[in-house]
Amino acid sequence: GENVEQHPSTLSVQEGDSAVIKCTYSDSASNYFPWYKQELGKRPQLIIDIRSNVGEKKDQRIAVTLNKTAKHFSLHITETQPEDSAVYFCAPGSYIPTFGRGTSLIVHP
Amino acid sequence: NAGVTQTPKFRILKIGQSMTLQCTQDMNHNYMYWYRQDPGMGLKLIYYSVGAGITDKGEVPNGYNVSRSTTEDFPLRLELAAPSQTSVYFCASGKQPELNEQFFGPGTRLTVL
């Protein structure tokens, strides 16, 4: 099955800084690369996704970049705000997703 | 649309008891999933279904059973509850077969004592 790793497991930044979370995967057949955000006590929700025929996608302060050759994709958050504090999960796959263990992002005001 | 709904929100079970976690979606999604999330961990797939009448095991199916008699409903059955099944359970649905966004229910927090 797919082996998915996320780094770092915890990320602490000051408000206004940028944050980058990296996800590596093993299955070369994976063609869908989403990032989910889970606030404390809430359900995971999709914040951005990318497909294998695209290298980068942006949505306001968040972006996802994909390197299919190296089998990794990254979440970029610019101008971080306290409300960005949450756990972020990658979940790559082609048919059934495999979730990473999550990155806890803490944004200090 | 209500999206994905789950009941109950919380439940405490005694060891050896059984229960069914309910999940319903009103988005006409063909794929449905059950995950468990242990503290500080990601989501582990228990079972999934690609359509009514079809179910398959995920990564951690032992101790659980599912059924999918309709497109909307995907209940998860726990038989002989054990403390290792203490977790938060999320149901999700998605429009496939091409992998797409998953829509999650609010979760059920289960404690087995």
Coordinates of C-alpha atoms in Angstrom, one line a residue:
Chain A
G1 CA 0.0 0.0 0.0
E2 CA 0.9 3.7 -0.1
N3 CA 3.5 4.9 2.4
V4 CA 2.9 8.5 3.3
E5 CA 5.1 10.7 5.5
Q6 CA 4.6 14.3 6.5
H7 CA 7.2 16.7 7.8
P8 CA 7.5 18.4 10.2
S9 CA 5.1 16.9 12.7
T10 CA 4.9 20.2 14.5
L11 CA 5.5 23.7 13.2
S12 CA 5.5 26.9 15.3
V13 CA 5.6 30.3 13.6
Q14 CA 5.0 33.9 14.3
E15 CA 2.0 35.6 12.8
G16 CA 2.8 36.9 9.4
D17 CA 5.5 34.3 8.7
S18 CA 5.3 31.6 6.0
A19 CA 4.8 27.9 6.7
V20 CA 5.7 25.0 4.5
I21 CA 4.6 21.4 5.1
K22 CA 5.9 18.5 3.0
C23 CA 4.3 15.2 2.1
T24 CA 6.2 12.3 0.5
Y25 CA 4.4 9.3 -0.9
S26 CA 5.5 6.0 -2.4
D27 CA 2.8 5.0 -5.0
S28 CA 3.8 6.3 -8.4
A29 CA 0.2 5.7 -9.5
S30 CA -1.1 8.4 -7.2
N31 CA -2.7 11.2 -9.2
Y32 CA -4.7 13.3 -6.7
F33 CA -2.9 15.3 -4.0
P34 CA -5.1 17.1 -1.4
W35 CA -4.5 18.9 1.8
Y36 CA -7.1 18.8 4.6
K37 CA -7.3 21.2 7.6
Q38 CA -8.6 19.9 10.9
E39 CA -9.3 22.4 13.7
L40 CA -9.5 21.1 17.3
G41 CA -12.6 19.0 17.8
K42 CA -13.8 19.5 14.3
R43 CA -13.9 17.4 11.1
P44 CA -11.2 17.5 8.4
Q45 CA -12.0 19.8 5.5
L46 CA -10.3 20.2 2.2
I47 CA -8.4 23.4 1.7
I48 CA -6.6 22.8 -1.5
D49 CA -5.8 20.0 -4.0
I50 CA -3.9 19.4 -7.1
R51 CA -3.9 16.7 -9.8
S52 CA -0.9 15.1 -11.4
N53 CA -1.0 17.1 -14.6
V54 CA -0.4 20.4 -12.7
G55 CA 2.7 21.5 -11.0
E56 CA 1.4 24.3 -8.8
K57 CA -2.0 25.7 -7.6
K58 CA -2.7 28.8 -5.6
D59 CA -5.7 30.0 -3.7
Q60 CA -5.1 33.4 -2.0
R61 CA -2.6 32.7 0.9
I62 CA -2.3 29.0 0.3
A63 CA -0.6 27.1 -2.5
V64 CA 0.3 23.5 -3.3
T65 CA 3.3 22.4 -5.3
L66 CA 3.8 18.9 -6.7
N67 CA 7.0 17.1 -7.8
K68 CA 5.8 13.8 -9.2
T69 CA 9.3 12.7 -10.2
A70 CA 10.5 13.0 -6.6
K71 CA 7.1 11.9 -5.2
H72 CA 6.4 14.7 -2.9
F73 CA 4.1 17.7 -2.7
S74 CA 4.0 20.6 -0.3
L75 CA 1.6 23.0 1.3
H76 CA 2.6 26.7 1.5
I77 CA 0.8 29.2 3.7
T78 CA 1.9 32.8 3.5
E79 CA 1.2 35.7 5.9
T80 CA 0.0 33.2 8.6
Q81 CA -2.7 34.2 10.9
P82 CA -3.8 32.7 14.3
E83 CA -6.8 31.1 12.7
D84 CA -4.4 29.0 10.6
S85 CA -3.6 27.1 13.7
A86 CA -4.8 23.6 13.1
V87 CA -3.6 20.1 12.1
Y88 CA -3.0 19.7 8.4
F89 CA -3.1 16.3 6.6
C90 CA -2.0 15.2 3.2
A91 CA -4.0 12.4 1.6
P92 CA -2.5 11.3 -1.8
G93 CA -3.9 8.5 -3.8
S94 CA -5.4 7.3 -7.1
Y95 CA -8.4 5.3 -5.9
I96 CA -8.4 5.3 -2.1
P97 CA -6.6 8.0 -0.2
T98 CA -3.9 7.4 2.4
F99 CA -3.7 10.0 5.1
G100 CA -0.4 11.3 6.6
R101 CA -0.1 11.5 10.3
G102 CA -0.6 15.2 10.3
T103 CA 1.3 18.4 11.0
S104 CA 0.3 20.6 13.9
L105 CA 0.7 24.3 12.9
I106 CA 0.8 26.8 15.7
V107 CA 0.7 30.5 14.8
H108 CA 1.7 32.8 17.6
P109 CA 0.1 36.3 17.6
Chain B
N1 CA -28.0 19.9 1.8
A2 CA -27.1 18.5 5.2
G3 CA -23.9 16.9 3.7
V4 CA -22.7 13.9 5.8
T5 CA -24.3 13.3 9.2
Q6 CA -23.4 10.9 11.9
T7 CA -25.1 9.7 15.1
P8 CA -24.4 9.6 17.9
K9 CA -22.0 12.4 18.7
F10 CA -20.7 10.7 21.9
R11 CA -21.0 7.2 23.4
I12 CA -19.6 5.3 26.3
L13 CA -19.6 1.5 26.0
K14 CA -18.7 -1.2 28.4
I15 CA -16.3 -3.9 27.2
G16 CA -18.2 -6.6 25.3
Q17 CA -21.1 -4.4 24.4
S18 CA -22.1 -3.8 20.7
M19 CA -23.3 -0.7 18.9
T20 CA -23.9 0.7 15.5
L21 CA -22.6 4.1 14.3
Q22 CA -24.9 5.7 11.8
C23 CA -23.8 7.7 8.7
T24 CA -25.9 9.3 6.1
Q25 CA -25.1 11.5 3.1
D26 CA -27.5 13.4 0.9
M27 CA -25.0 14.4 -1.9
N28 CA -25.6 11.2 -4.0
H29 CA -22.0 10.2 -3.6
N30 CA -21.1 6.7 -4.7
Y31 CA -18.1 6.2 -2.4
M32 CA -18.3 6.2 1.4
Y33 CA -15.7 5.6 4.0
W34 CA -15.2 4.9 7.7
Y35 CA -12.1 6.2 9.4
R36 CA -10.9 6.1 13.0
Q37 CA -8.6 8.8 14.5
D38 CA -6.6 8.2 17.6
P39 CA -5.1 11.1 19.6
G40 CA -2.3 12.8 17.7
M41 CA -2.6 10.4 14.8
G42 CA -3.9 10.6 11.2
L43 CA -7.0 8.9 9.9
K44 CA -6.9 5.1 9.4
L45 CA -9.3 3.5 7.0
I46 CA -11.6 0.9 8.5
Y47 CA -13.9 0.0 5.6
Y48 CA -15.1 1.6 2.4
S49 CA -17.9 1.2 -0.1
V50 CA -17.9 2.0 -3.8
G51 CA -21.7 1.7 -4.1
A52 CA -24.8 0.1 -2.7
G53 CA -24.2 -3.6 -2.0
I54 CA -20.4 -3.4 -2.3
T55 CA -18.0 -3.0 0.7
D56 CA -14.3 -3.7 1.2
K57 CA -11.8 -3.7 4.0
G58 CA -9.4 -0.9 4.7
E59 CA -6.3 -0.8 6.8
V60 CA -7.8 -1.7 10.2
P61 CA -11.1 -3.7 9.7
N62 CA -10.8 -6.2 12.6
G63 CA -13.6 -5.8 15.2
Y64 CA -15.9 -3.9 12.8
N65 CA -18.5 -4.7 10.2
V66 CA -20.3 -2.5 7.6
S67 CA -23.2 -2.7 5.2
R68 CA -24.4 -0.5 2.4
S69 CA -28.0 -1.3 1.4
T70 CA -28.6 2.2 0.0
T71 CA -26.5 5.0 -1.6
E72 CA -27.2 7.3 1.4
D73 CA -26.5 5.1 4.4
F74 CA -23.3 3.4 5.5
P75 CA -23.6 2.1 9.2
L76 CA -20.5 0.8 11.1
R77 CA -21.1 -2.0 13.5
L78 CA -18.9 -2.7 16.5
E79 CA -19.3 -6.2 18.0
L80 CA -17.8 -7.1 21.4
A81 CA -16.3 -3.6 22.1
A82 CA -12.8 -3.5 23.4
P83 CA -10.8 -0.6 25.0
S84 CA -8.6 -0.5 21.8
Q85 CA -11.7 0.7 19.9
T86 CA -11.7 3.9 22.0
S87 CA -11.3 6.6 19.2
V88 CA -13.1 9.2 17.2
Y89 CA -14.9 7.8 14.2
F90 CA -15.4 9.8 11.0
C91 CA -17.6 8.8 8.1
A92 CA -16.8 10.4 4.7
S93 CA -18.2 10.4 1.2
G94 CA -16.9 11.3 -2.2
K95 CA -17.8 11.3 -5.9
Q96 CA -15.6 8.8 -7.7
P97 CA -14.1 6.6 -9.2
E98 CA -11.6 9.4 -10.0
L99 CA -10.4 10.3 -6.5
N100 CA -11.8 13.6 -5.4
E101 CA -12.5 15.7 -2.3
Q102 CA -13.8 13.8 0.6
F103 CA -16.6 15.2 2.7
F104 CA -16.5 14.3 6.3
G105 CA -19.2 13.9 9.0
P106 CA -18.8 15.6 12.4
G107 CA -17.5 12.5 14.0
T108 CA -18.5 10.1 16.8
R109 CA -16.4 10.1 20.0
L110 CA -16.5 6.5 21.4
T111 CA -15.1 5.4 24.7
V112 CA -14.9 1.8 25.7
L113 CA -14.4 1.2 29.5

